[in-house]
Amino acid sequence: MISEQFFNHQLLDIVFESANYGTVIVDRNGKIQYMSNQYCEFLEVNREDVIGEYVANLIENTRMHLVVQTGQSEMADLQFLRGSFVIANRIPIIENKEIIGAIGTILFRDLHDWKEMNNNIKELLARNNLYHPEDEPTSGINYTIHDLKGNSNAIIELKERIKRVAEGDISILVRGESGTGKEIIAQSIHQLSSRSQKPFVSVNCGAIPEPLIESELFGYEEGAFTGAKKGGKIGKFQLADGGTLFLDEIGDMPQRMQVKMLRVLQEGEVEPVGSLQSQKVDVRIVAATNRPLERMIENREFREDLFYRINAVQLMVPPLRDRTEDIPILVQHFLEKITSRIGKRVQCVQEDVLALFQRYNWPGNIRELENILNASVHLSSDSLIEMTDLPDYLTKETRGIQKKTLKEIVEETEKKAIERALKNCQYDRNKAAMMLGIGNSTIYEKIKKYQLIE
């Protein structure tokens, strides 16, 4: 047995609370003898309640009970804990060649730094295909922030903003045109949050008939109405308990439901249809819309109080026509995705096709681009997509533009790219050149050639 003097909590607190660790000490039986206040705060437990508890019952994915058996140290191990990653060290305590316990630490400077580190770990794993959300059947997500493709300033800034807001529990409103990838953003927020091991539930508020939306969101009791299932049905809020509820197209929510939605968000409880009792729910709300909610508020079509409840943080998703420099990256991504699915070898698009893509207005945004490439891959008889492989509506719509020579098309595209870079860099020529990956002398020549700055 380890002596009681060794577990003088006051002495251990002096040592460990001044360090940037969460610390736990177990005896040879794997029972907790000490836990630092920082670790208790992280786990949301009281220290007096955990002393004497078997460590594996309290700390998920721990290996402390194994370290006291093997006597082998485990350093810098990646441990999934409370929906997030931590860096864990586990060291056996040996006295007179006998294992008498083990000390474990998780590394974080403070809770904010830990969350930021965890987001970076998740993003790194996703980028290297080591994190697969679809392998987690309870999560309900298929995308990570790595699926938000693009190197434009707008996308880089959006990704950084997503990572900053994901760690909190604040409501988020994602705004952007249809087809810009709002659900990818919502799933990325969930995946980077401490709720990532809980469900992500998506509801399209515009796709549910008005008479059914209340029962879909809040569930119903048996016999609540004609046709109700035996035993009743739980609603989307209950399904998302502990996780994230994504309310897509919230601008299409009927006004009658807006009142009830506001109450749920304020009180944190739902009342199933036909029930006399409310049920507590803990959900994070991420809403999305492509509609002008401010104008709808003026026209009394959307409740102002609900708007402010869901609009704590707003994320704006740029339309594809405003970030055409990302089109080559998106094209390559979708080609790889489509060809791997159907087994057809189509590796790239012709230059004139890419130039047409960068001039097209893209009313359907990224969704339209993916659909066009999907059709073109099926129509293509070669390893690259040509103009003749594109859908008819696209070539008809741009037929007048096709009278230009390839040189004119390239120059027009180049001019637009430089204009956009200058605008994004507040017309700092050197920064714009760096962003475009060209030399300072080159951008000065192009500016003069295209007469971009007076």
Coordinates of C-alpha atoms in Angstrom, one line a residue:
M1 CA 0.0 0.0 0.0
I2 CA 1.1 3.6 -0.7
S3 CA 1.5 5.4 2.6
E4 CA -1.2 8.0 3.6
Q5 CA 1.6 10.6 3.9
F6 CA 2.2 10.2 0.1
F7 CA -1.4 11.2 -0.5
N8 CA -1.3 14.4 1.5
H9 CA -3.7 16.3 -0.7
Q10 CA -2.5 19.7 0.5
L11 CA 1.1 18.9 -0.5
L12 CA 0.0 17.4 -3.8
D13 CA -2.1 20.4 -4.6
I14 CA 0.8 22.7 -4.1
V15 CA 2.8 20.6 -6.6
F16 CA 0.2 19.9 -9.3
E17 CA -2.2 22.9 -9.2
S18 CA 0.8 25.1 -10.1
A19 CA 1.5 23.0 -13.1
N20 CA -0.5 23.0 -16.4
Y21 CA -1.8 19.5 -15.9
G22 CA -4.8 17.5 -14.9
T23 CA -3.4 14.9 -12.6
V24 CA -4.8 11.6 -11.2
I25 CA -3.0 9.1 -8.9
V26 CA -4.3 5.5 -8.5
D27 CA -3.2 2.7 -6.2
R28 CA -2.1 -0.8 -7.3
N29 CA -5.8 -1.8 -7.6
G30 CA -6.6 1.1 -10.0
K31 CA -8.6 3.0 -7.4
I32 CA -8.3 6.8 -7.3
Q33 CA -6.3 8.2 -4.4
Y34 CA -5.8 11.8 -5.7
M35 CA -7.2 14.0 -8.4
S36 CA -6.2 17.6 -9.0
N37 CA -8.8 20.3 -8.9
Q38 CA -8.1 21.1 -12.6
Y39 CA -8.9 17.5 -13.6
C40 CA -12.0 17.5 -11.4
E41 CA -13.2 20.7 -13.1
F42 CA -12.5 19.2 -16.5
L43 CA -14.5 16.0 -15.7
E44 CA -17.2 18.1 -13.9
V45 CA -16.9 16.0 -10.7
N46 CA -16.3 16.7 -7.0
R47 CA -13.0 15.5 -5.6
E48 CA -14.5 14.0 -2.5
D49 CA -16.8 11.9 -4.6
V50 CA -14.1 10.3 -6.8
I51 CA -11.6 9.2 -4.1
G52 CA -11.7 5.5 -3.9
E53 CA -13.5 5.0 -7.2
Y54 CA -12.2 2.6 -9.7
V55 CA -10.5 4.7 -12.3
A56 CA -12.0 3.0 -15.4
N57 CA -15.5 3.7 -14.1
L58 CA -14.8 7.4 -14.0
I59 CA -12.4 8.3 -16.8
E60 CA -13.4 7.0 -20.2
N61 CA -10.7 5.3 -22.4
T62 CA -8.2 5.5 -19.5
R63 CA -5.4 3.0 -19.3
M64 CA -4.3 3.8 -15.7
H65 CA -5.6 0.5 -14.4
L66 CA -3.5 -1.3 -17.1
V67 CA -0.3 0.6 -16.3
V68 CA -0.4 -0.6 -12.7
Q69 CA -0.6 -4.1 -14.1
T70 CA 2.1 -3.9 -16.7
G71 CA 4.5 -1.4 -15.1
Q72 CA 5.0 0.2 -18.5
S73 CA 5.0 4.0 -18.9
E74 CA 2.8 5.4 -21.7
M75 CA 3.8 8.9 -22.8
A76 CA 2.1 11.4 -25.1
D77 CA -0.8 9.0 -25.8
L78 CA -3.8 10.5 -27.6
Q79 CA -6.9 9.8 -25.4
F80 CA -10.5 10.5 -26.4
L81 CA -12.2 12.0 -23.3
R82 CA -15.5 13.7 -22.9
G83 CA -16.0 14.0 -26.7
S84 CA -12.5 15.5 -27.3
F85 CA -8.9 14.6 -27.5
V86 CA -6.3 15.1 -24.8
I87 CA -2.6 14.3 -24.5
A88 CA -2.1 11.8 -21.7
N89 CA 1.0 10.6 -19.8
R90 CA 0.8 7.5 -17.5
I91 CA 3.7 6.5 -15.3
P92 CA 3.9 3.6 -12.8
I93 CA 4.9 4.4 -9.2
I94 CA 7.5 1.8 -8.2
E95 CA 8.9 1.3 -4.7
N96 CA 11.4 -1.5 -3.9
K97 CA 10.8 -3.0 -7.3
E98 CA 7.1 -3.3 -6.6
I99 CA 4.4 -1.4 -8.5
I100 CA 2.4 0.5 -5.8
G101 CA 0.3 2.7 -8.1
A102 CA 0.5 5.1 -11.1
I103 CA 0.3 8.8 -11.8
G104 CA -1.4 10.1 -14.9
T105 CA -1.6 13.6 -16.4
I106 CA -3.5 15.2 -19.2
L107 CA -1.9 18.3 -20.7
F108 CA -3.6 21.6 -21.1
R109 CA -2.7 25.1 -20.1
D110 CA -6.3 26.1 -19.4
L111 CA -9.7 25.0 -20.6
H112 CA -9.7 27.4 -23.6
D113 CA -6.2 26.2 -24.7
W114 CA -7.3 22.6 -24.4
K115 CA -10.3 23.2 -26.6
E116 CA -8.2 24.9 -29.2
M117 CA -5.7 22.1 -29.1
N118 CA -8.4 19.5 -29.5
N119 CA -9.9 21.3 -32.5
N120 CA -6.4 21.3 -34.1
I121 CA -6.0 17.6 -33.4
K122 CA -9.4 16.8 -35.0
E123 CA -8.7 18.9 -38.0
L124 CA -5.3 17.3 -38.5
L125 CA -6.8 13.8 -38.2
A126 CA -9.5 14.7 -40.7
R127 CA -7.0 16.2 -43.1
N128 CA -5.0 13.0 -43.1
N129 CA -8.1 10.7 -43.3
L130 CA -7.5 9.3 -39.9
Y131 CA -10.8 10.7 -38.5
H132 CA -13.9 9.2 -40.1
P133 CA -17.1 10.6 -38.7
E134 CA -19.2 8.1 -40.6
D135 CA -17.6 5.4 -38.5
E136 CA -19.4 6.8 -35.5
P137 CA -23.0 5.6 -35.9
T138 CA -24.3 7.8 -33.1
S139 CA -22.9 11.0 -34.4
G140 CA -25.0 11.5 -37.5
I141 CA -22.2 13.4 -39.3
N142 CA -20.6 12.7 -42.7
Y143 CA -18.4 15.9 -43.0
T144 CA -15.6 17.6 -41.2
I145 CA -14.1 21.0 -41.7
H146 CA -11.6 19.4 -44.1
D147 CA -14.5 19.0 -46.6
L148 CA -14.9 22.8 -46.8
K149 CA -12.6 23.0 -49.9
G150 CA -10.9 26.2 -51.0
N151 CA -7.9 28.4 -50.5
S152 CA -9.5 31.8 -51.0
N153 CA -9.3 34.4 -48.3
A154 CA -13.1 34.1 -47.7
I155 CA -12.9 30.3 -47.0
I156 CA -9.7 30.5 -44.9
E157 CA -11.3 33.2 -42.7
L158 CA -14.6 31.1 -42.5
K159 CA -12.7 28.0 -41.4
E160 CA -10.9 30.0 -38.7
R161 CA -14.2 31.5 -37.5
I162 CA -15.8 28.0 -37.4
K163 CA -12.9 26.7 -35.2
R164 CA -13.3 29.6 -32.8
V165 CA -17.0 29.3 -32.3
A166 CA -17.2 25.5 -32.4
E167 CA -15.7 25.1 -28.9
G168 CA -18.5 27.1 -27.2
D169 CA -22.2 26.2 -26.7
I170 CA -23.5 29.4 -28.3
S171 CA -26.2 29.3 -31.0
I172 CA -25.0 29.9 -34.6
L173 CA -26.8 31.1 -37.7
V174 CA -25.3 30.1 -41.0
R175 CA -26.3 32.3 -43.8
G176 CA -25.7 31.8 -47.5
E177 CA -27.3 31.0 -50.8
S178 CA -28.7 27.5 -51.6
G179 CA -26.0 25.1 -52.5
T180 CA -23.1 26.8 -50.7
G181 CA -22.5 24.0 -48.2
K182 CA -24.2 25.2 -45.1
E183 CA -24.7 21.7 -43.8
I184 CA -21.0 21.0 -44.1
I185 CA -20.4 24.0 -41.9
A186 CA -23.0 22.8 -39.3
Q187 CA -21.5 19.3 -39.2
S188 CA -18.0 20.8 -38.9
I189 CA -19.1 22.9 -35.9
H190 CA -20.5 19.7 -34.2
Q191 CA -17.5 17.6 -35.0
L192 CA -15.1 20.2 -33.5
S193 CA -17.2 20.7 -30.4
S194 CA -17.3 18.9 -27.1
R195 CA -20.6 17.4 -28.2
S196 CA -19.0 15.5 -31.1
Q197 CA -19.7 12.1 -29.5
K198 CA -23.4 12.9 -29.1
P199 CA -26.0 13.0 -32.0
F200 CA -26.1 15.5 -34.8
V201 CA -29.7 15.8 -35.9
S202 CA -30.7 17.7 -39.1
V203 CA -34.2 19.1 -39.7
N204 CA -35.2 20.8 -42.9
C205 CA -37.9 23.2 -41.7
G206 CA -39.2 23.9 -45.2
A207 CA -39.6 20.2 -46.1
I208 CA -42.0 19.2 -43.3
P209 CA -45.7 19.9 -43.8
E210 CA -47.0 22.5 -41.4
P211 CA -49.5 20.1 -39.6
L212 CA -46.6 17.7 -38.9
I213 CA -43.7 19.9 -37.9
E214 CA -44.6 20.1 -34.2
S215 CA -44.8 16.4 -33.8
E216 CA -41.6 16.0 -35.8
L217 CA -39.7 18.4 -33.6
F218 CA -41.1 17.6 -30.2
G219 CA -42.5 14.1 -30.6
Y220 CA -45.9 12.8 -29.5
E221 CA -47.6 10.5 -27.0
E222 CA -49.5 7.4 -27.9
G223 CA -53.1 8.3 -29.0
A224 CA -52.2 12.0 -29.4
F225 CA -54.0 12.1 -32.7
T226 CA -55.5 9.9 -35.3
G227 CA -52.8 7.8 -36.9
A228 CA -50.3 8.2 -34.1
K229 CA -48.0 5.3 -33.7
K230 CA -48.5 2.9 -30.8
G231 CA -46.1 3.9 -28.0
G232 CA -45.7 7.4 -29.5
K233 CA -42.6 8.8 -31.1
I234 CA -39.7 10.9 -29.8
G235 CA -39.0 14.2 -31.6
K236 CA -35.9 15.6 -33.2
F237 CA -35.1 17.6 -30.0
Q238 CA -35.1 14.5 -27.9
L239 CA -33.0 12.6 -30.5
A240 CA -30.4 15.4 -30.4
D241 CA -30.3 15.5 -26.6
G242 CA -26.7 16.2 -25.5
G243 CA -25.7 17.0 -29.1
T244 CA -26.5 19.5 -31.9
L245 CA -29.8 20.2 -33.7
F246 CA -29.3 21.7 -37.1
L247 CA -32.4 23.7 -38.2
D248 CA -31.9 24.1 -41.9
E249 CA -34.1 26.6 -43.8
I250 CA -35.3 28.1 -40.6
G251 CA -36.7 31.0 -42.5
D252 CA -39.4 28.6 -43.8
M253 CA -40.6 27.7 -40.3
P254 CA -44.4 28.5 -39.9
Q255 CA -45.1 31.4 -37.6
R256 CA -47.1 29.2 -35.2
M257 CA -44.1 27.0 -34.7
Q258 CA -41.8 30.0 -34.2
V259 CA -43.5 30.8 -30.9
K260 CA -43.1 27.3 -29.6
M261 CA -39.5 27.1 -30.8
L262 CA -38.7 30.3 -28.9
R263 CA -40.1 28.8 -25.7
V264 CA -38.1 25.6 -26.1
L265 CA -34.9 27.6 -26.7
Q266 CA -35.6 29.8 -23.7
E267 CA -36.7 27.1 -21.2
G268 CA -34.6 24.1 -22.4
E269 CA -37.6 21.8 -22.4
V270 CA -40.1 20.4 -24.9
E271 CA -43.6 19.2 -24.5
P272 CA -44.5 16.3 -26.8
V273 CA -47.9 16.5 -28.5
G274 CA -50.5 15.0 -26.3
S275 CA -48.3 15.0 -23.2
L276 CA -49.1 16.9 -20.0
Q277 CA -45.4 17.0 -18.9
S278 CA -42.4 18.8 -20.3
Q279 CA -39.1 17.0 -20.9
K280 CA -35.7 18.7 -20.3
V281 CA -33.4 18.7 -23.3
D282 CA -29.8 19.8 -23.7
V283 CA -29.2 20.7 -27.4
R284 CA -27.0 23.2 -29.2
I285 CA -28.8 25.0 -32.0
V286 CA -27.2 25.6 -35.4
A287 CA -29.7 27.2 -37.8
A288 CA -29.3 28.0 -41.5
T289 CA -31.2 30.1 -44.0
N290 CA -30.9 31.6 -47.5
R291 CA -33.7 34.0 -46.8
P292 CA -33.5 37.7 -45.8
L293 CA -34.7 37.3 -42.2
E294 CA -34.4 41.0 -41.4
R295 CA -36.8 41.9 -44.1
M296 CA -39.1 39.1 -43.0
I297 CA -39.1 40.6 -39.5
E298 CA -40.1 43.9 -40.9
N299 CA -43.0 42.2 -42.8
R300 CA -43.9 40.2 -39.6
E301 CA -43.1 36.9 -41.3
F302 CA -40.4 36.0 -38.8
R303 CA -40.3 36.7 -35.0
E304 CA -37.6 39.2 -34.0
D305 CA -37.1 37.5 -30.6
L306 CA -36.5 34.2 -32.2
F307 CA -34.0 35.8 -34.7
Y308 CA -31.9 37.2 -31.8
R309 CA -32.1 33.8 -30.0
I310 CA -30.6 31.9 -32.9
N311 CA -28.3 34.7 -34.2
A312 CA -25.8 34.8 -31.3
V313 CA -23.0 34.2 -33.8
Q314 CA -23.5 34.6 -37.6
L315 CA -21.4 32.8 -40.2
M316 CA -21.7 34.0 -43.8
V317 CA -21.0 31.5 -46.6
P318 CA -19.7 33.2 -49.8
P319 CA -21.4 32.2 -53.1
L320 CA -19.2 30.3 -55.6
R321 CA -19.1 33.3 -58.0
D322 CA -17.3 35.3 -55.3
R323 CA -14.6 32.8 -54.9
T324 CA -13.9 31.5 -58.4
E325 CA -10.2 31.0 -57.5
D326 CA -11.4 27.9 -55.5
I327 CA -13.0 26.3 -58.6
P328 CA -9.9 24.3 -59.7
I329 CA -9.7 22.8 -56.2
L330 CA -13.4 22.0 -56.1
V331 CA -13.3 20.5 -59.6
Q332 CA -10.4 18.2 -58.6
H333 CA -12.1 17.2 -55.4
F334 CA -15.4 16.4 -57.1
L335 CA -13.7 14.5 -59.9
E336 CA -11.9 12.3 -57.4
K337 CA -15.1 11.7 -55.4
I338 CA -17.2 10.9 -58.5
T339 CA -14.7 8.7 -60.3
S340 CA -13.9 6.7 -57.1
R341 CA -17.7 6.0 -56.8
I342 CA -18.3 4.9 -60.4
G343 CA -14.9 3.5 -61.3
K344 CA -14.4 5.7 -64.4
R345 CA -11.0 7.3 -65.1
V346 CA -11.6 11.0 -65.7
Q347 CA -8.7 13.0 -64.2
C348 CA -9.2 16.6 -65.3
V349 CA -11.1 19.1 -67.4
Q350 CA -9.9 21.0 -70.5
E351 CA -8.6 24.5 -70.0
D352 CA -11.5 26.0 -71.9
V353 CA -13.9 24.1 -69.7
L354 CA -12.2 25.5 -66.6
A355 CA -12.2 29.0 -68.0
L356 CA -16.0 28.7 -68.7
F357 CA -16.5 27.5 -65.1
Q358 CA -14.7 30.5 -63.8
R359 CA -16.8 32.9 -65.8
Y360 CA -20.2 31.2 -65.2
N361 CA -22.4 32.8 -62.5
W362 CA -23.2 29.6 -60.6
P363 CA -26.8 30.3 -59.4
G364 CA -26.8 26.8 -57.8
N365 CA -23.3 27.3 -56.3
I366 CA -21.2 24.3 -55.3
R367 CA -24.1 21.9 -55.6
E368 CA -24.6 22.9 -59.2
L369 CA -20.9 22.4 -59.9
E370 CA -20.9 18.9 -58.4
N371 CA -24.0 18.0 -60.5
I372 CA -22.4 19.3 -63.7
L373 CA -19.3 17.3 -63.1
N374 CA -21.3 14.2 -62.2
A375 CA -23.1 14.5 -65.5
S376 CA -20.0 15.3 -67.5
V377 CA -18.0 12.4 -66.1
H378 CA -20.8 10.0 -67.3
L379 CA -20.9 11.7 -70.7
S380 CA -17.1 11.8 -71.2
S381 CA -15.5 9.2 -73.4
D382 CA -11.9 10.3 -72.5
S383 CA -9.8 10.9 -69.4
L384 CA -10.7 14.5 -69.4
I385 CA -13.9 16.5 -69.7
E386 CA -14.3 18.5 -72.9
M387 CA -16.9 21.2 -73.8
T388 CA -19.0 18.6 -75.6
D389 CA -19.4 16.7 -72.3
L390 CA -21.0 19.6 -70.5
P391 CA -24.8 19.8 -70.1
D392 CA -26.6 21.6 -72.9
Y393 CA -27.9 24.4 -70.7
L394 CA -24.5 25.4 -69.6
T395 CA -23.0 25.7 -73.1
K396 CA -26.2 27.4 -74.4
E397 CA -26.0 30.0 -71.6
T398 CA -22.4 30.8 -72.3
R399 CA -22.5 30.5 -76.1
G400 CA -22.0 34.2 -76.7
I401 CA -18.9 34.0 -74.5
Q402 CA -17.5 31.1 -76.4
K403 CA -16.8 33.4 -79.4
K404 CA -13.8 34.7 -77.5
T405 CA -10.4 33.1 -78.2
L406 CA -8.7 31.0 -75.5
K407 CA -6.2 33.8 -75.0
E408 CA -9.0 36.3 -74.4
I409 CA -10.7 33.8 -72.0
V410 CA -7.4 33.3 -70.0
E411 CA -6.7 37.0 -69.8
E412 CA -10.2 37.8 -68.7
T413 CA -9.9 35.1 -66.0
E414 CA -6.5 36.4 -64.9
K415 CA -7.7 40.0 -64.7
K416 CA -10.6 38.9 -62.5
A417 CA -8.3 36.9 -60.2
I418 CA -5.9 39.8 -59.7
E419 CA -8.8 42.2 -59.1
R420 CA -10.2 40.0 -56.5
A421 CA -6.8 39.5 -54.8
L422 CA -6.2 43.2 -54.7
K423 CA -9.6 43.9 -53.2
N424 CA -9.1 41.1 -50.5
C425 CA -5.6 42.6 -49.7
Q426 CA -6.9 46.2 -49.5
Y427 CA -5.0 46.9 -52.7
D428 CA -1.6 46.0 -51.2
R429 CA 0.2 44.9 -54.3
N430 CA 2.9 42.8 -52.5
K431 CA 0.3 41.0 -50.4
A432 CA -1.8 40.3 -53.4
A433 CA 1.2 38.9 -55.3
M434 CA 2.0 36.6 -52.4
M435 CA -1.6 35.4 -52.3
L436 CA -1.6 34.6 -56.0
G437 CA 1.9 33.0 -55.8
I438 CA 3.5 35.4 -58.3
G439 CA 6.4 37.8 -58.0
N440 CA 6.0 41.5 -57.2
S441 CA 7.3 42.6 -60.6
T442 CA 4.8 40.3 -62.3
I443 CA 1.8 41.7 -60.5
Y444 CA 3.0 45.3 -61.2
E445 CA 3.1 44.4 -64.9
K446 CA -0.3 42.8 -64.8
I447 CA -1.8 45.8 -63.0
K448 CA -0.4 48.1 -65.7
K449 CA -1.5 45.7 -68.5
Y450 CA -5.1 45.5 -67.3
Q451 CA -5.3 49.1 -65.9
L452 CA -6.5 47.9 -62.6
I453 CA -5.4 50.8 -60.4
E454 CA -5.4 54.4 -61.5

